[in-house]
Structure formats: C-alpha cells, structure tokens
C-alpha positions as protocol buffer text, in pm:
chain_id: "A"
residue {
  index: 1
  type: UNK
  ca { x: 2275 y: -20643 z: 3936 }
}
residue {
  index: 2
  type: UNK
  ca { x: 2617 y: -20527 z: 3791 }
}
residue {
  index: 3
  type: UNK
  ca { x: 2729 y: -20602 z: 3421 }
}
residue {
  index: 4
  type: UNK
  ca { x: 3101 y: -20592 z: 3434 }
}
residue {
  index: 5
  type: UNK
  ca { x: 3257 y: -20582 z: 3055 }
}
residue {
  index: 6
  type: UNK
  ca { x: 3559 y: -20426 z: 2863 }
}
residue {
  index: 7
  type: UNK
  ca { x: 3322 y: -20373 z: 2596 }
}
residue {
  index: 8
  type: UNK
  ca { x: 3200 y: -20056 z: 2492 }
}
residue {
  index: 9
  type: UNK
  ca { x: 2932 y: -20152 z: 2283 }
}
residue {
  index: 10
  type: UNK
  ca { x: 2735 y: -20157 z: 2593 }
}
residue {
  index: 11
  type: UNK
  ca { x: 2764 y: -19780 z: 2693 }
}
residue {
  index: 12
  type: UNK
  ca { x: 2518 y: -19745 z: 2422 }
}
residue {
  index: 13
  type: UNK
  ca { x: 2241 y: -19910 z: 2596 }
}
residue {
  index: 14
  type: UNK
  ca { x: 2315 y: -19766 z: 2909 }
}
residue {
  index: 15
  type: UNK
  ca { x: 1998 y: -19598 z: 2998 }
}
residue {
  index: 16
  type: UNK
  ca { x: 1828 y: -19929 z: 2901 }
}
residue {
  index: 17
  type: UNK
  ca { x: 2044 y: -20107 z: 3162 }
}
residue {
  index: 18
  type: UNK
  ca { x: 2016 y: -19889 z: 3425 }
}
residue {
  index: 19
  type: UNK
  ca { x: 1608 y: -19864 z: 3405 }
}
residue {
  index: 20
  type: UNK
  ca { x: 1646 y: -20263 z: 3459 }
}
residue {
  index: 21
  type: UNK
  ca { x: 1848 y: -20174 z: 3764 }
}
residue {
  index: 22
  type: UNK
  ca { x: 2151 y: -20323 z: 3605 }
}
residue {
  index: 23
  type: UNK
  ca { x: 2450 y: -20067 z: 3673 }
}
residue {
  index: 24
  type: UNK
  ca { x: 2742 y: -20086 z: 3405 }
}
residue {
  index: 25
  type: UNK
  ca { x: 3062 y: -20127 z: 3499 }
}
residue {
  index: 26
  type: UNK
  ca { x: 3298 y: -20021 z: 3207 }
}
residue {
  index: 27
  type: UNK
  ca { x: 3654 y: -20078 z: 3259 }
}
residue {
  index: 28
  type: UNK
  ca { x: 3920 y: -20063 z: 2976 }
}
residue {
  index: 29
  type: UNK
  ca { x: 4093 y: -20340 z: 3102 }
}
residue {
  index: 30
  type: UNK
  ca { x: 4218 y: -20673 z: 2920 }
}
residue {
  index: 31
  type: UNK
  ca { x: 4028 y: -21013 z: 2892 }
}
residue {
  index: 32
  type: UNK
  ca { x: 4185 y: -21192 z: 3205 }
}
residue {
  index: 33
  type: UNK
  ca { x: 4174 y: -20855 z: 3375 }
}
residue {
  index: 34
  type: UNK
  ca { x: 3762 y: -20831 z: 3368 }
}
residue {
  index: 35
  type: UNK
  ca { x: 3806 y: -21179 z: 3487 }
}
residue {
  index: 36
  type: UNK
  ca { x: 4014 y: -21075 z: 3771 }
}
residue {
  index: 37
  type: UNK
  ca { x: 3783 y: -20799 z: 3884 }
}
residue {
  index: 38
  type: UNK
  ca { x: 3462 y: -21026 z: 3875 }
}
residue {
  index: 39
  type: UNK
  ca { x: 3671 y: -21225 z: 4106 }
}
residue {
  index: 40
  type: UNK
  ca { x: 3713 y: -20958 z: 4317 }
}
residue {
  index: 41
  type: UNK
  ca { x: 3363 y: -20863 z: 4355 }
}
residue {
  index: 42
  type: UNK
  ca { x: 3275 y: -21202 z: 4417 }
}
residue {
  index: 43
  type: UNK
  ca { x: 3542 y: -21234 z: 4702 }
}
residue {
  index: 44
  type: UNK
  ca { x: 3306 y: -20926 z: 4836 }
}
residue {
  index: 45
  type: UNK
  ca { x: 2994 y: -21084 z: 4814 }
}
residue {
  index: 46
  type: UNK
  ca { x: 2860 y: -21074 z: 4469 }
}
residue {
  index: 47
  type: UNK
  ca { x: 2765 y: -21418 z: 4267 }
}
residue {
  index: 48
  type: UNK
  ca { x: 2805 y: -21513 z: 3913 }
}
residue {
  index: 49
  type: UNK
  ca { x: 2479 y: -21500 z: 3682 }
}
residue {
  index: 50
  type: UNK
  ca { x: 2664 y: -21575 z: 3364 }
}
residue {
  index: 51
  type: UNK
  ca { x: 2927 y: -21826 z: 3292 }
}
residue {
  index: 52
  type: UNK
  ca { x: 3248 y: -21649 z: 3213 }
}
residue {
  index: 53
  type: UNK
  ca { x: 3347 y: -21846 z: 2967 }
}
residue {
  index: 54
  type: UNK
  ca { x: 3009 y: -21820 z: 2766 }
}
residue {
  index: 55
  type: UNK
  ca { x: 2983 y: -21886 z: 2380 }
}
residue {
  index: 56
  type: UNK
  ca { x: 3234 y: -22059 z: 2188 }
}
residue {
  index: 57
  type: UNK
  ca { x: 3487 y: -21788 z: 2092 }
}
residue {
  index: 58
  type: UNK
  ca { x: 3836 y: -21862 z: 2269 }
}
residue {
  index: 59
  type: UNK
  ca { x: 4002 y: -21656 z: 2528 }
}
residue {
  index: 60
  type: UNK
  ca { x: 4275 y: -21650 z: 2304 }
}
residue {
  index: 61
  type: UNK
  ca { x: 4072 y: -21546 z: 2006 }
}
residue {
  index: 62
  type: UNK
  ca { x: 3842 y: -21245 z: 2146 }
}
residue {
  index: 63
  type: UNK
  ca { x: 3962 y: -20938 z: 2326 }
}
residue {
  index: 64
  type: UNK
  ca { x: 3609 y: -20831 z: 2490 }
}
residue {
  index: 65
  type: UNK
  ca { x: 3432 y: -21030 z: 2792 }
}
residue {
  index: 66
  type: UNK
  ca { x: 3124 y: -20924 z: 2995 }
}
residue {
  index: 67
  type: UNK
  ca { x: 2997 y: -21064 z: 3334 }
}
residue {
  index: 68
  type: UNK
  ca { x: 2687 y: -21005 z: 3510 }
}
residue {
  index: 69
  type: UNK
  ca { x: 2649 y: -21036 z: 3924 }
}
residue {
  index: 70
  type: UNK
  ca { x: 2461 y: -20966 z: 4210 }
}
residue {
  index: 71
  type: UNK
  ca { x: 2526 y: -20931 z: 4522 }
}
residue {
  index: 72
  type: UNK
  ca { x: 2458 y: -21297 z: 4708 }
}
residue {
  index: 73
  type: UNK
  ca { x: 2262 y: -21267 z: 5063 }
}
residue {
  index: 74
  type: UNK
  ca { x: 2604 y: -21486 z: 5160 }
}
residue {
  index: 75
  type: UNK
  ca { x: 2952 y: -21598 z: 5032 }
}
residue {
  index: 76
  type: UNK
  ca { x: 2943 y: -21794 z: 4691 }
}
residue {
  index: 77
  type: UNK
  ca { x: 3197 y: -22070 z: 4679 }
}
residue {
  index: 78
  type: UNK
  ca { x: 3023 y: -22183 z: 4286 }
}
residue {
  index: 79
  type: UNK
  ca { x: 3117 y: -21833 z: 4183 }
}
residue {
  index: 80
  type: UNK
  ca { x: 3423 y: -21845 z: 4310 }
}
residue {
  index: 81
  type: UNK
  ca { x: 3522 y: -22196 z: 4179 }
}
residue {
  index: 82
  type: UNK
  ca { x: 3417 y: -22082 z: 3856 }
}
residue {
  index: 83
  type: UNK
  ca { x: 3583 y: -21760 z: 3798 }
}
residue {
  index: 84
  type: UNK
  ca { x: 3889 y: -21929 z: 3931 }
}
residue {
  index: 85
  type: UNK
  ca { x: 3877 y: -22192 z: 3702 }
}
residue {
  index: 86
  type: UNK
  ca { x: 3777 y: -21940 z: 3424 }
}
residue {
  index: 87
  type: UNK
  ca { x: 4077 y: -21707 z: 3468 }
}
residue {
  index: 88
  type: UNK
  ca { x: 4325 y: -22041 z: 3438 }
}
residue {
  index: 89
  type: UNK
  ca { x: 4174 y: -22202 z: 3132 }
}
residue {
  index: 90
  type: UNK
  ca { x: 4201 y: -21789 z: 2984 }
}
residue {
  index: 91
  type: UNK
  ca { x: 4538 y: -21781 z: 3109 }
}
residue {
  index: 92
  type: UNK
  ca { x: 4621 y: -22067 z: 2938 }
}
residue {
  index: 93
  type: UNK
  ca { x: 4518 y: -22018 z: 2637 }
}
residue {
  index: 94
  type: UNK
  ca { x: 4650 y: -21716 z: 2615 }
}
residue {
  index: 95
  type: UNK
  ca { x: 5024 y: -21896 z: 2724 }
}
residue {
  index: 96
  type: UNK
  ca { x: 4952 y: -22160 z: 2421 }
}
residue {
  index: 97
  type: UNK
  ca { x: 4845 y: -21890 z: 2137 }
}
residue {
  index: 98
  type: UNK
  ca { x: 4883 y: -21497 z: 2201 }
}
residue {
  index: 99
  type: UNK
  ca { x: 4583 y: -21288 z: 2044 }
}
residue {
  index: 100
  type: UNK
  ca { x: 4633 y: -21186 z: 1737 }
}
residue {
  index: 101
  type: UNK
  ca { x: 4649 y: -20788 z: 1630 }
}
residue {
  index: 102
  type: UNK
  ca { x: 4316 y: -20786 z: 1488 }
}
residue {
  index: 103
  type: UNK
  ca { x: 4193 y: -20533 z: 1232 }
}
residue {
  index: 104
  type: UNK
  ca { x: 3942 y: -20235 z: 1369 }
}
residue {
  index: 105
  type: UNK
  ca { x: 3658 y: -20431 z: 1171 }
}
residue {
  index: 106
  type: UNK
  ca { x: 3716 y: -20799 z: 1336 }
}
residue {
  index: 107
  type: UNK
  ca { x: 3736 y: -20628 z: 1706 }
}
residue {
  index: 108
  type: UNK
  ca { x: 3404 y: -20458 z: 1593 }
}
residue {
  index: 109
  type: UNK
  ca { x: 3269 y: -20852 z: 1481 }
}
residue {
  index: 110
  type: UNK
  ca { x: 3387 y: -20948 z: 1836 }
}
residue {
  index: 111
  type: UNK
  ca { x: 3177 y: -20641 z: 2030 }
}
residue {
  index: 112
  type: UNK
  ca { x: 2871 y: -20769 z: 1858 }
}
residue {
  index: 113
  type: UNK
  ca { x: 2908 y: -21124 z: 1943 }
}
residue {
  index: 114
  type: UNK
  ca { x: 3027 y: -21053 z: 2315 }
}
residue {
  index: 115
  type: UNK
  ca { x: 2751 y: -20777 z: 2301 }
}
residue {
  index: 116
  type: UNK
  ca { x: 2464 y: -20992 z: 2142 }
}
residue {
  index: 117
  type: UNK
  ca { x: 2508 y: -21330 z: 2326 }
}
residue {
  index: 118
  type: UNK
  ca { x: 2518 y: -21100 z: 2710 }
}
residue {
  index: 119
  type: UNK
  ca { x: 2228 y: -20884 z: 2588 }
}
residue {
  index: 120
  type: UNK
  ca { x: 2031 y: -21205 z: 2546 }
}
residue {
  index: 121
  type: UNK
  ca { x: 2105 y: -21309 z: 2873 }
}
residue {
  index: 122
  type: UNK
  ca { x: 2033 y: -20967 z: 3059 }
}
residue {
  index: 123
  type: UNK
  ca { x: 1589 y: -20983 z: 2837 }
}
residue {
  index: 124
  type: UNK
  ca { x: 1622 y: -21318 z: 2952 }
}
residue {
  index: 125
  type: UNK
  ca { x: 1696 y: -21241 z: 3336 }
}
residue {
  index: 126
  type: UNK
  ca { x: 1419 y: -20940 z: 3318 }
}
residue {
  index: 127
  type: UNK
  ca { x: 1171 y: -21129 z: 3146 }
}
C-alpha cells in the first residue's frame, strides 16, 4: 500500500506506516498535483482506498491532500473515474476562488485535519 501526500506531518510517523507495510510517498507539490499523481498511479495499476475529496474542507481552502492506494489485480475503472472527477472538482473550486495565503498557524491546522482524517482511516484499514 502507498500513502501519497503533500502533508509533511506524515514524515513523523513514517516508521509506523512502514511497519504496517504502508509506504509513504511525500511530495512537495500542490493539492491538485497530488490528485494528478494519484491518477498516474491508477493508470499504472493502483486503486484508491480513500476518497480523494474526503472531509469537509473545500479544495480551494486547504493546501494539503493525502490519498491511500494499493496495487490492484486488474485496472480499476472506478478509481480512475473517481480521481478524474475529483481533479475536475478541485480545479473548479480553484477557478472560482483561489486558496488564500494562509498564515503558518492556519496551514498547520489544515495539516492536522488532513493527518487526523487519514490516520484514522489507515488505523481502520489495519484493524
């Protein structure tokens, strides 16, 4: 399994993730670029384990996105459709209103939200 993220908070638990056979792929890229990378991985044979637009924070409000994927036995069209729709939605939100230039404190709040939501999901996957 793979955790694709632009949230550096996950680096703090990389050993824990690895012990659960979940590889961390941290990328210093934008929210939409994370979705595009996930799409590329789906084209290479991965499937989504988490919804790419989870949570109630709009794509034009936060800078952070994390997606959990795993290698699929066959091409997963549902994952591709879901990620393509997520990219279109995120681009639409960004076009309507750009992400504000948040203070570091607000950015950290968004990192915590992303981290907590995905960490809880990961914990459920490995129960």
